[in-house]
């Protein structure tokens, strides 16, 4: 697929959106920014709620593709998750269908499969123990449940309307990993941009689900479907491991927060502050 020229980036004021709006233009993209909040240093950004169908359709009009990062990214009461992550994502897909947009990259999450037991054994573990992309979905929160819905919505819009999606089950995308768990699920910002670029340009993706992380030595999941898009991760969390492990200790498999892929989301999830 030729690289789309104009890409709508929702959630542009968020942490991941801020990283991507700095990195993606180097791949030749003209970004149209959207967020519920004002986007710093971007006076032309669209400030709109995904609940506003007309505003969403206007934002989508004329773009070649969409990277959908907007929504609540932590746990929240179901009513808030419903409005922002479930209804909001539906409004975006409907607008994309109505405006003839052919490709969406959807920010799913590892929390869609958060109650999956993490691989056993000391890291780095045997590659044969990697969690496959077709592992049954086991969301760990209402937030994770909304990402499961988003993946199903993407599949439906492909089957029903021919709208392609790459659903990226993102781990943790920060400049550096900050915890022992993150050593396994970390995606460097540069690798995040590489993965989004691959997801925007790969041919015939239909609805493809991939895990989003760097090529970490302590990796827990299988990156095969991401690599099939043309993604070649360049980074590894291991250079940060010695310091982090010395400060925090290795994960305790008897602690419920460490026994599952979703980490502390399964037992004491961080709550959306807004």
Short mmCIF file of C-alpha atoms in Angstrom, two decimals:
data_model
loop_
_atom_site.label_atom_id
_atom_site.label_comp_id
_atom_site.label_asym_id
_atom_site.label_seq_id
_atom_site.Cartn_x
_atom_site.Cartn_y
_atom_site.Cartn_z
CA UNK A 1 0.00 0.00 0.00
CA UNK A 2 1.45 3.43 -0.88
CA UNK A 3 2.21 5.50 2.18
CA UNK A 4 -0.84 7.62 3.05
CA UNK A 5 -0.10 11.31 2.91
CA UNK A 6 -2.56 12.71 5.45
CA UNK A 7 -3.17 10.79 8.67
CA UNK A 8 -5.61 11.70 11.41
CA UNK A 9 -3.95 11.16 14.79
CA UNK A 10 -6.54 10.98 17.57
CA UNK A 11 -5.41 11.36 21.15
CA UNK A 12 -2.69 13.72 19.97
CA UNK A 13 -2.33 15.43 23.36
CA UNK A 14 -1.73 12.18 25.24
CA UNK A 15 1.60 10.63 26.11
CA UNK A 16 1.79 8.29 23.14
CA UNK A 17 0.20 10.83 20.82
CA UNK A 18 2.80 13.43 21.80
CA UNK A 19 5.61 10.98 21.02
CA UNK A 20 4.11 9.99 17.66
CA UNK A 21 3.36 13.50 16.49
CA UNK A 22 7.06 14.24 16.87
CA UNK A 23 8.29 11.03 15.18
CA UNK A 24 5.84 10.19 12.39
CA UNK A 25 6.36 13.26 10.16
CA UNK A 26 9.87 11.94 9.40
CA UNK A 27 8.14 9.11 7.50
CA UNK A 28 6.48 11.65 5.22
CA UNK A 29 3.10 11.94 6.94
CA UNK A 30 1.09 15.10 7.24
CA UNK A 31 -0.68 14.73 10.56
CA UNK A 32 -4.11 16.08 11.34
CA UNK A 33 -4.33 16.20 15.15
CA UNK A 34 -7.41 15.62 17.28
CA UNK A 35 -7.93 15.47 21.02
CA UNK A 36 -10.49 16.33 23.66
CA UNK A 37 -7.89 18.64 25.16
CA UNK A 38 -5.84 21.40 23.60
CA UNK A 39 -2.75 20.03 21.87
CA UNK A 40 0.32 21.90 23.03
CA UNK A 41 2.16 23.85 20.31
CA UNK A 42 -0.42 22.81 17.71
CA UNK A 43 -2.85 25.69 17.14
CA UNK A 44 -4.45 23.94 14.16
CA UNK A 45 -5.30 20.80 16.13
CA UNK A 46 -8.96 19.85 16.32
CA UNK A 47 -10.41 19.95 19.83
CA UNK A 48 -13.43 17.65 19.80
CA UNK A 49 -15.15 14.88 21.73
CA UNK A 50 -15.55 11.53 19.98
CA UNK A 51 -19.15 11.64 21.22
CA UNK A 52 -19.76 14.48 18.73
CA UNK A 53 -20.54 12.55 15.54
CA UNK A 54 -20.49 15.59 13.26
CA UNK A 55 -17.17 16.83 14.63
CA UNK A 56 -15.66 13.37 14.21
CA UNK A 57 -16.88 13.09 10.62
CA UNK A 58 -15.49 16.54 9.82
CA UNK A 59 -12.12 15.53 11.33
CA UNK A 60 -12.03 12.35 9.25
CA UNK A 61 -13.03 14.00 5.97
CA UNK A 62 -10.20 14.00 3.45
CA UNK A 63 -7.63 11.92 5.36
CA UNK A 64 -6.00 8.85 3.89
CA UNK A 65 -5.75 6.87 7.13
CA UNK A 66 -6.29 7.12 10.88
CA UNK A 67 -4.17 6.27 13.90
CA UNK A 68 -6.66 5.98 16.75
CA UNK A 69 -5.01 6.58 20.12
CA UNK A 70 -7.79 8.59 21.78
CA UNK A 71 -9.76 7.42 24.78
CA UNK A 72 -9.30 6.48 28.40
CA UNK A 73 -6.02 4.60 28.86
CA UNK A 74 -6.45 3.44 32.47
CA UNK A 75 -9.30 1.89 34.44
CA UNK A 76 -12.47 3.91 34.98
CA UNK A 77 -16.15 3.32 35.78
CA UNK A 78 -17.85 1.43 32.97
CA UNK A 79 -20.04 4.41 32.06
CA UNK A 80 -16.96 6.51 31.27
CA UNK A 81 -15.28 3.66 29.38
CA UNK A 82 -18.50 3.12 27.41
CA UNK A 83 -18.68 6.73 26.27
CA UNK A 84 -15.02 7.33 25.48
CA UNK A 85 -13.64 3.99 24.35
CA UNK A 86 -16.62 2.03 23.05
CA UNK A 87 -19.06 4.59 21.67
CA UNK A 88 -16.22 6.93 20.67
CA UNK A 89 -14.44 4.22 18.70
CA UNK A 90 -17.71 3.27 17.00
CA UNK A 91 -18.28 6.90 15.98
CA UNK A 92 -14.78 7.03 14.51
CA UNK A 93 -15.29 3.84 12.49
CA UNK A 94 -18.66 5.04 11.22
CA UNK A 95 -17.12 8.35 10.14
CA UNK A 96 -14.28 6.50 8.41
CA UNK A 97 -16.77 4.29 6.57
CA UNK A 98 -18.89 7.25 5.51
CA UNK A 99 -15.85 9.21 4.29
CA UNK A 100 -14.21 6.29 2.49
CA UNK A 101 -11.10 6.00 4.68
CA UNK A 102 -9.51 2.63 3.90
CA UNK A 103 -7.12 2.02 6.83
CA UNK A 104 -7.22 2.49 10.60
CA UNK A 105 -4.45 1.66 13.04
CA UNK A 106 -6.22 0.99 16.33
CA UNK A 107 -4.43 1.30 19.66
CA UNK A 108 -5.50 -1.88 21.38
CA UNK A 109 -3.69 -3.01 24.51
CA UNK A 110 -2.07 -5.98 26.17
CA UNK A 111 -4.83 -5.53 28.75
CA UNK A 112 -7.25 -7.12 26.27
CA UNK A 113 -5.46 -10.35 27.24
CA UNK A 114 -4.37 -9.20 30.70
CA UNK A 115 -5.54 -12.30 32.58
CA UNK A 116 -3.31 -14.50 30.41
CA UNK A 117 -0.70 -16.13 32.69
CA UNK A 118 2.69 -14.67 31.94
CA UNK A 119 5.36 -17.07 30.63
CA UNK A 120 6.96 -19.21 33.28
CA UNK A 121 10.65 -19.43 33.98
CA UNK A 122 13.39 -16.92 34.48
CA UNK A 123 13.83 -14.26 31.85
CA UNK A 124 15.05 -14.36 29.20
CA UNK A 125 12.78 -17.33 28.54
CA UNK A 126 12.60 -19.85 25.74
CA UNK A 127 11.08 -18.36 22.59
CA UNK A 128 8.69 -21.32 22.40
CA UNK A 129 6.94 -19.94 25.52
CA UNK A 130 5.99 -16.65 23.87
CA UNK A 131 2.30 -15.73 24.14
CA UNK A 132 0.75 -16.15 20.66
CA UNK A 133 -1.38 -13.49 19.05
CA UNK A 134 -4.35 -15.88 18.94
CA UNK A 135 -4.37 -16.47 22.68
CA UNK A 136 -7.97 -16.15 23.93
CA UNK A 137 -8.86 -12.63 24.99
CA UNK A 138 -9.03 -12.28 28.76
CA UNK A 139 -9.42 -8.58 29.61
CA UNK A 140 -8.28 -7.51 33.04
CA UNK A 141 -10.37 -4.32 33.43
CA UNK A 142 -13.24 -2.42 31.84
CA UNK A 143 -10.44 -0.65 29.96
CA UNK A 144 -9.15 -3.99 28.62
CA UNK A 145 -12.73 -4.98 27.81
CA UNK A 146 -13.09 -1.86 25.67
CA UNK A 147 -9.99 -2.84 23.72
CA UNK A 148 -11.47 -6.29 23.13
CA UNK A 149 -14.56 -4.53 21.78
CA UNK A 150 -12.37 -2.38 19.53
CA UNK A 151 -10.72 -5.45 18.03
CA UNK A 152 -14.14 -7.01 17.36
CA UNK A 153 -15.40 -3.74 15.88
CA UNK A 154 -12.38 -3.65 13.57
CA UNK A 155 -13.08 -7.20 12.43
CA UNK A 156 -16.73 -6.38 11.79
CA UNK A 157 -15.90 -3.28 9.73
CA UNK A 158 -13.50 -5.34 7.63
CA UNK A 159 -15.96 -8.17 7.07
CA UNK A 160 -18.97 -5.89 6.52
CA UNK A 161 -17.46 -2.82 4.88
CA UNK A 162 -13.94 -3.68 3.72
CA UNK A 163 -12.32 -1.14 6.07
CA UNK A 164 -8.88 -2.44 7.01
CA UNK A 165 -7.42 -2.22 10.51
CA UNK A 166 -4.22 -3.14 12.25
CA UNK A 167 -5.00 -3.54 15.95
CA UNK A 168 -1.82 -3.00 17.98
CA UNK A 169 -1.81 -4.51 21.47
CA UNK A 170 0.54 -1.92 22.87
CA UNK A 171 2.72 -2.75 25.84
CA UNK A 172 4.29 0.35 27.41
CA UNK A 173 5.65 3.08 25.15
CA UNK A 174 7.90 5.43 27.09
CA UNK A 175 11.36 6.85 26.44
CA UNK A 176 12.76 4.32 28.96
CA UNK A 177 11.27 1.36 30.85
CA UNK A 178 10.55 2.15 34.49
CA UNK A 179 9.69 -1.25 36.01
CA UNK A 180 10.75 -4.89 35.87
CA UNK A 181 7.49 -5.82 34.12
CA UNK A 182 8.11 -3.12 31.53
CA UNK A 183 11.40 -4.76 30.58
CA UNK A 184 9.24 -7.41 28.89
CA UNK A 185 6.54 -5.23 27.29
CA UNK A 186 8.41 -1.98 26.55
CA UNK A 187 8.16 -0.37 23.13
CA UNK A 188 10.62 2.42 22.50
CA UNK A 189 9.11 5.52 20.88
CA UNK A 190 11.28 4.96 17.80
CA UNK A 191 10.04 1.38 17.48
CA UNK A 192 6.49 2.61 18.03
CA UNK A 193 6.85 4.91 15.03
CA UNK A 194 8.35 2.05 13.00
CA UNK A 195 5.41 -0.19 13.88
CA UNK A 196 2.77 2.43 13.10
CA UNK A 197 4.46 3.17 9.78
CA UNK A 198 4.49 -0.54 8.92
CA UNK A 199 0.82 -0.80 9.93
CA UNK A 200 -0.09 2.12 7.66
CA UNK A 201 1.76 0.84 4.61
CA UNK A 202 1.59 -2.99 4.62
CA UNK A 203 -0.47 -4.58 1.86
CA UNK A 204 -3.71 -6.49 2.40
CA UNK A 205 -3.88 -6.35 6.18
CA UNK A 206 -7.66 -6.95 6.33
CA UNK A 207 -7.90 -7.05 10.14
CA UNK A 208 -4.54 -7.93 11.62
CA UNK A 209 -3.80 -8.05 15.35
CA UNK A 210 -0.21 -7.53 16.48
CA UNK A 211 1.64 -7.08 19.74
CA UNK A 212 3.41 -3.76 20.08
CA UNK A 213 6.83 -3.83 21.70
CA UNK A 214 10.51 -3.62 20.99
CA UNK A 215 12.67 -6.73 20.47
CA UNK A 216 13.23 -7.11 24.19
CA UNK A 217 15.48 -9.86 25.51
CA UNK A 218 12.80 -10.55 28.14
CA UNK A 219 9.93 -10.44 25.65
CA UNK A 220 6.72 -12.24 26.68
CA UNK A 221 4.78 -12.27 23.42
CA UNK A 222 5.17 -13.28 19.79
CA UNK A 223 5.94 -10.46 17.33
CA UNK A 224 5.47 -12.63 14.22
CA UNK A 225 2.37 -10.84 12.93
CA UNK A 226 3.99 -7.45 13.52
CA UNK A 227 7.12 -8.50 11.64
CA UNK A 228 4.92 -9.77 8.79
CA UNK A 229 3.82 -6.15 8.27
CA UNK A 230 7.44 -5.18 7.69
CA UNK A 231 8.12 -4.07 11.26
CA UNK A 232 11.77 -4.43 12.24
CA UNK A 233 12.23 -3.38 15.88
CA UNK A 234 15.64 -1.93 16.63
CA UNK A 235 15.58 -1.52 20.39
CA UNK A 236 15.80 -3.74 23.48
CA UNK A 237 15.05 -2.92 27.12
CA UNK A 238 17.93 -5.03 28.41
CA UNK A 239 20.44 -2.15 28.80
CA UNK A 240 18.11 -0.79 31.51
CA UNK A 241 17.60 -4.15 33.25
CA UNK A 242 20.51 -4.25 35.70
CA UNK A 243 19.62 -0.94 37.32
CA UNK A 244 15.86 -1.61 37.45
CA UNK A 245 16.19 -5.14 38.83
CA UNK A 246 18.71 -3.95 41.45
CA UNK A 247 16.23 -1.34 42.63
CA UNK A 248 13.01 -3.37 42.40
CA UNK A 249 13.95 -7.07 42.43
CA UNK A 250 12.73 -9.72 40.01
CA UNK A 251 9.01 -10.38 39.58
CA UNK A 252 7.45 -12.69 42.16
CA UNK A 253 5.32 -15.33 40.38
CA UNK A 254 3.29 -15.84 43.58
CA UNK A 255 2.14 -12.21 43.53
CA UNK A 256 -1.12 -11.94 41.56
CA UNK A 257 0.08 -8.65 40.10
CA UNK A 258 3.03 -10.49 38.55
CA UNK A 259 1.36 -13.79 37.71
CA UNK A 260 -0.56 -12.39 34.75
CA UNK A 261 0.33 -10.49 31.62
CA UNK A 262 -1.68 -7.46 32.75
CA UNK A 263 0.44 -6.91 35.85
CA UNK A 264 -1.14 -4.82 38.58
CA UNK A 265 -4.12 -4.06 36.31
CA UNK A 266 -5.53 -7.46 37.37
CA UNK A 267 -5.49 -6.61 41.09
CA UNK A 268 -5.13 -2.87 41.67
CA UNK A 269 -5.48 -1.01 38.37
CA UNK A 270 -4.50 2.64 38.08
CA UNK A 271 -7.59 4.82 37.84
CA UNK A 272 -8.18 7.44 35.15
CA UNK A 273 -7.93 10.80 36.95
CA UNK A 274 -10.37 12.85 34.87
#
